[in-house]
Coordinates of N, CA, C and O in Angstrom, one line a residue:
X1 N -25.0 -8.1 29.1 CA -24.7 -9.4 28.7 C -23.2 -9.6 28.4 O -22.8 -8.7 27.7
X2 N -22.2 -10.6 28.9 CA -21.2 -10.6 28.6 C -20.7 -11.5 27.1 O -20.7 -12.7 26.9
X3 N -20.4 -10.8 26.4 CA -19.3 -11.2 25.5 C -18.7 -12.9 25.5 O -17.8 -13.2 26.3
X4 N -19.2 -14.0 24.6 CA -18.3 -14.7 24.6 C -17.1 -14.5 24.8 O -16.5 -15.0 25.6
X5 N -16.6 -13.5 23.7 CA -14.5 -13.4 23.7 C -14.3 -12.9 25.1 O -13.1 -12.8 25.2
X6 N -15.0 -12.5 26.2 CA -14.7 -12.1 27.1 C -14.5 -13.6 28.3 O -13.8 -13.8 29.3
X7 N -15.7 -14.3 27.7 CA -15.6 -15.2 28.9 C -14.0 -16.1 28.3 O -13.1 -16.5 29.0
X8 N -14.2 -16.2 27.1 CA -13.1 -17.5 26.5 C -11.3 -16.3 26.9 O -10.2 -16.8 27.0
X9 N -11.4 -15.0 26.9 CA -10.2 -14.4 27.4 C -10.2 -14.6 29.4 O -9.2 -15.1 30.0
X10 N -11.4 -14.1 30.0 CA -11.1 -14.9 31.3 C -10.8 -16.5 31.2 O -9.9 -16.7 32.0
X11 N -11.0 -17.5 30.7 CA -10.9 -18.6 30.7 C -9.2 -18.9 30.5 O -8.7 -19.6 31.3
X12 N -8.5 -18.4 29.6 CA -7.5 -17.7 29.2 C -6.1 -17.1 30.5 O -4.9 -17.5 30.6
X13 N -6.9 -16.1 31.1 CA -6.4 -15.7 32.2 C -6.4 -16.4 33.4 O -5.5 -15.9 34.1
X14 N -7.1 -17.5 34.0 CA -7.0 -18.2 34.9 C -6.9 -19.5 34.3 O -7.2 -20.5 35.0
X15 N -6.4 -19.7 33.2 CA -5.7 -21.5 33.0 C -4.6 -22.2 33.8 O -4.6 -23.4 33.9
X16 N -3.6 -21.2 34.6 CA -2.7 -21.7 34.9 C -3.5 -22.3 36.3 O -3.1 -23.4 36.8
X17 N -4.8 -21.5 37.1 CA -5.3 -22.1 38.2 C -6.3 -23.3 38.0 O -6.6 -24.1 38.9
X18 N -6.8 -23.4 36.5 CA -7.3 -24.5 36.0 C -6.2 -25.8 36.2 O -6.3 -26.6 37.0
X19 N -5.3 -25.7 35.3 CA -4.2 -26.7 35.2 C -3.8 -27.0 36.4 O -3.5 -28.1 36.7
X20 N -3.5 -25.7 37.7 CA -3.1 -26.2 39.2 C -4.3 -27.5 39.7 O -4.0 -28.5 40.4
X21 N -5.4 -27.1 39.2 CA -6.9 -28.0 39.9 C -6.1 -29.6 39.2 O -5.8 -30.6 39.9
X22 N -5.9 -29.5 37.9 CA -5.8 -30.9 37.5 C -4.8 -31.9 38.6 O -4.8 -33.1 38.9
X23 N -3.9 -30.8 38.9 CA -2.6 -31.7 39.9 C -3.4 -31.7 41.7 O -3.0 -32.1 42.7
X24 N -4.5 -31.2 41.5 CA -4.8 -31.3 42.9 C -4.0 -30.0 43.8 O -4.3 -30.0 45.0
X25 N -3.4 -29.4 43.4 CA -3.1 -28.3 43.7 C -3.7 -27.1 44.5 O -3.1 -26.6 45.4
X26 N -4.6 -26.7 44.2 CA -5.8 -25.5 44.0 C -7.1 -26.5 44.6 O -7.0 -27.7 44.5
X27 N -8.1 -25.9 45.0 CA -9.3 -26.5 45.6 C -10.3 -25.9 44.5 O -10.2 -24.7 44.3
X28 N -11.1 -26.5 44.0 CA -12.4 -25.9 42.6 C -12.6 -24.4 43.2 O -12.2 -23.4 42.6
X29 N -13.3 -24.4 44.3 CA -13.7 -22.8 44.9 C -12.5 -22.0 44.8 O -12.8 -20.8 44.6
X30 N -11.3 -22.2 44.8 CA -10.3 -21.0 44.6 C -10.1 -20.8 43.3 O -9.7 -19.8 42.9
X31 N -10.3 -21.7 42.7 CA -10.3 -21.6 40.5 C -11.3 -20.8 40.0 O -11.4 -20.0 39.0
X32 N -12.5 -21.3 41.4 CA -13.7 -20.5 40.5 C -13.5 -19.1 40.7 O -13.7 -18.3 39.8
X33 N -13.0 -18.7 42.0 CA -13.2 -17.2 42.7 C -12.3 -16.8 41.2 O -13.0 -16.1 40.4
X34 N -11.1 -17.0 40.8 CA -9.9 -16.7 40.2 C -10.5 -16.4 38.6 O -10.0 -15.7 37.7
X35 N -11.6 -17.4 38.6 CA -12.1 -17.1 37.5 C -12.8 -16.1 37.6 O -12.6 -15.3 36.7
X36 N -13.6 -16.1 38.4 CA -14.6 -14.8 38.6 C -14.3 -13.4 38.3 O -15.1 -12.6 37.8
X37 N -12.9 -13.4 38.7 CA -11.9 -12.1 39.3 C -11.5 -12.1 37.8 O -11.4 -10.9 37.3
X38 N -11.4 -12.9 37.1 CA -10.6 -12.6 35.7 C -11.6 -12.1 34.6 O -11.2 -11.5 33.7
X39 N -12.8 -12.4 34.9 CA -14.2 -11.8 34.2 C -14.2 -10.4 33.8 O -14.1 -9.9 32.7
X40 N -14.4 -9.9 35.0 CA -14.2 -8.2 34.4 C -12.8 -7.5 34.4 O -12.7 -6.4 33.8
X41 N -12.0 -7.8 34.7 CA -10.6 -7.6 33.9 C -10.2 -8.0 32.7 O -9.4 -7.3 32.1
X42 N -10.8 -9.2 32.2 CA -11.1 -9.5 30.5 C -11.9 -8.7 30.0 O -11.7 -8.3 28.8
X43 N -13.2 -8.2 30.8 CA -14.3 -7.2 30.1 C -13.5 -5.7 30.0 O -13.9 -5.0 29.2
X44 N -12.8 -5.5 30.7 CA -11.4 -4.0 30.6 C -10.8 -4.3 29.9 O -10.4 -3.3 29.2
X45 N -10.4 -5.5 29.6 CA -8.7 -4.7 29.0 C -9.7 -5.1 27.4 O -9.6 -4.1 26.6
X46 N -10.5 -6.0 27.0 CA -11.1 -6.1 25.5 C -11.9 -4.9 25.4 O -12.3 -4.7 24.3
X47 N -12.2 -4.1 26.1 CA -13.3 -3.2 25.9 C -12.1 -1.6 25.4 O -12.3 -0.7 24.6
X48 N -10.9 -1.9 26.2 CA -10.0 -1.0 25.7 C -9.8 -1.2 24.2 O -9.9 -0.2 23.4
X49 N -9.5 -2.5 23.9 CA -8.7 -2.8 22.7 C -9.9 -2.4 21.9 O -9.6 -1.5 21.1
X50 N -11.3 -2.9 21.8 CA -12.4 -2.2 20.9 C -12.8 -0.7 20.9 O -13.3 -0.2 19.9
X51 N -12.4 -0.3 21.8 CA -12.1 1.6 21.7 C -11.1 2.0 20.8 O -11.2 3.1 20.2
X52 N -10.0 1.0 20.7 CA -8.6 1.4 20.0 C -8.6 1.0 18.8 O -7.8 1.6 18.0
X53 N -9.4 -0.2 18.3 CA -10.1 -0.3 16.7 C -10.9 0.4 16.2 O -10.9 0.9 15.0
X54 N -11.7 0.6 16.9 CA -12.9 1.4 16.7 C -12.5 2.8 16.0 O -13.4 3.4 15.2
X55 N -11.4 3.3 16.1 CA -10.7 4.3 15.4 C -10.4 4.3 13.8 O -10.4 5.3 12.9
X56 N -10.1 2.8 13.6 CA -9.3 2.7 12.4 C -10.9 2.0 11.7 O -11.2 3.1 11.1
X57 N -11.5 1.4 11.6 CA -13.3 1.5 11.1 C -13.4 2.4 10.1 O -13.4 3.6 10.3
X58 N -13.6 1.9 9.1 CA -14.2 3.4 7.9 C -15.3 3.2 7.4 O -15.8 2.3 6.9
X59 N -15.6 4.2 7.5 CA -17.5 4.4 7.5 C -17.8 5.1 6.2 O -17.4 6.2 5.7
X60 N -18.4 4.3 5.9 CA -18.8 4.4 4.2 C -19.7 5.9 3.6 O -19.9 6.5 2.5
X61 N -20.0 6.0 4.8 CA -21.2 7.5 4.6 C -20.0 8.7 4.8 O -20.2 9.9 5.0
X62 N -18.9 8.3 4.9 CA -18.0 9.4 4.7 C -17.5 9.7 3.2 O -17.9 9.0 2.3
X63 N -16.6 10.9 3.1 CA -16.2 11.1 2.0 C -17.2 11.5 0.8 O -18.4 11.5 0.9
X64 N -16.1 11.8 -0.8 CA -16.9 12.3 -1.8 C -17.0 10.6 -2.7 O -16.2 9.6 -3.0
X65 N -18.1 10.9 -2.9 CA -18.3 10.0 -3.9 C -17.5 9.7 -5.7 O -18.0 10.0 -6.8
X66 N -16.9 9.3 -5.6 CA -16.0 9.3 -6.9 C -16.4 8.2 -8.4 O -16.3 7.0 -8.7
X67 N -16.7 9.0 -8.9 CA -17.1 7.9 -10.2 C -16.2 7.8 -11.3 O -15.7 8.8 -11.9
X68 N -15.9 6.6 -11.7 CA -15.3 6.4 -12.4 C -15.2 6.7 -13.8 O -16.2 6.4 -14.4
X69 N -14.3 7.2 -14.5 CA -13.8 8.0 -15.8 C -12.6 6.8 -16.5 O -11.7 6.3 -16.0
X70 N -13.1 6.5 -17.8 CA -12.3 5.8 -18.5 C -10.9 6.3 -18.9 O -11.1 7.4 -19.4
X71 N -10.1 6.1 -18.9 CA -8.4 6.3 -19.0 C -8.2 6.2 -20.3 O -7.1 6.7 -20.6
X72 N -8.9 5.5 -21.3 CA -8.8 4.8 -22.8 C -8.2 6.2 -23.7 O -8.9 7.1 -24.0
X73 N -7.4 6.3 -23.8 CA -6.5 7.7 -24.8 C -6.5 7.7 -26.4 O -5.6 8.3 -27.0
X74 N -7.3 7.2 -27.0 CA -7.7 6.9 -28.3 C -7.7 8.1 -29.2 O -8.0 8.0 -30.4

């Protein structure tokens, strides 16, 4: 299943052939191919960047459990 953020980053990557269609520029079938083509190159390069977060993520079932000790010096 593909990823909204993926379709709205292809969408993203082929705007400038969107905006060529508005001037008549570009023919629909060449925006779409361009779109198509930008689909799984958005599904790469975000799939990188969630590999490269996925590092920094801290997972709760790690570590010692620390309970708190009052500081009050009376």
């Amino acid at each position: 299943m593909i990823r909204p953020s993926v379709l709205l980053f292809a969408l993203l990557i082929s705007a400038p052939a969107w905006y060529r269609l508005l001037f008549d520029q570009l023919d629909f079938v060449q925006v779409l191919i361009r779109f198509l083509i930008a689909v799984p190159i958005a599904a790469v390069l975000l799939a990188g960047v969630r590999f490269i977060l996925a590092g920094y993520r801290k997972n709760p079932s790690e570590g010692v459990p620390v309970t708190p000790e009052p500081t009050d010096r009376t």
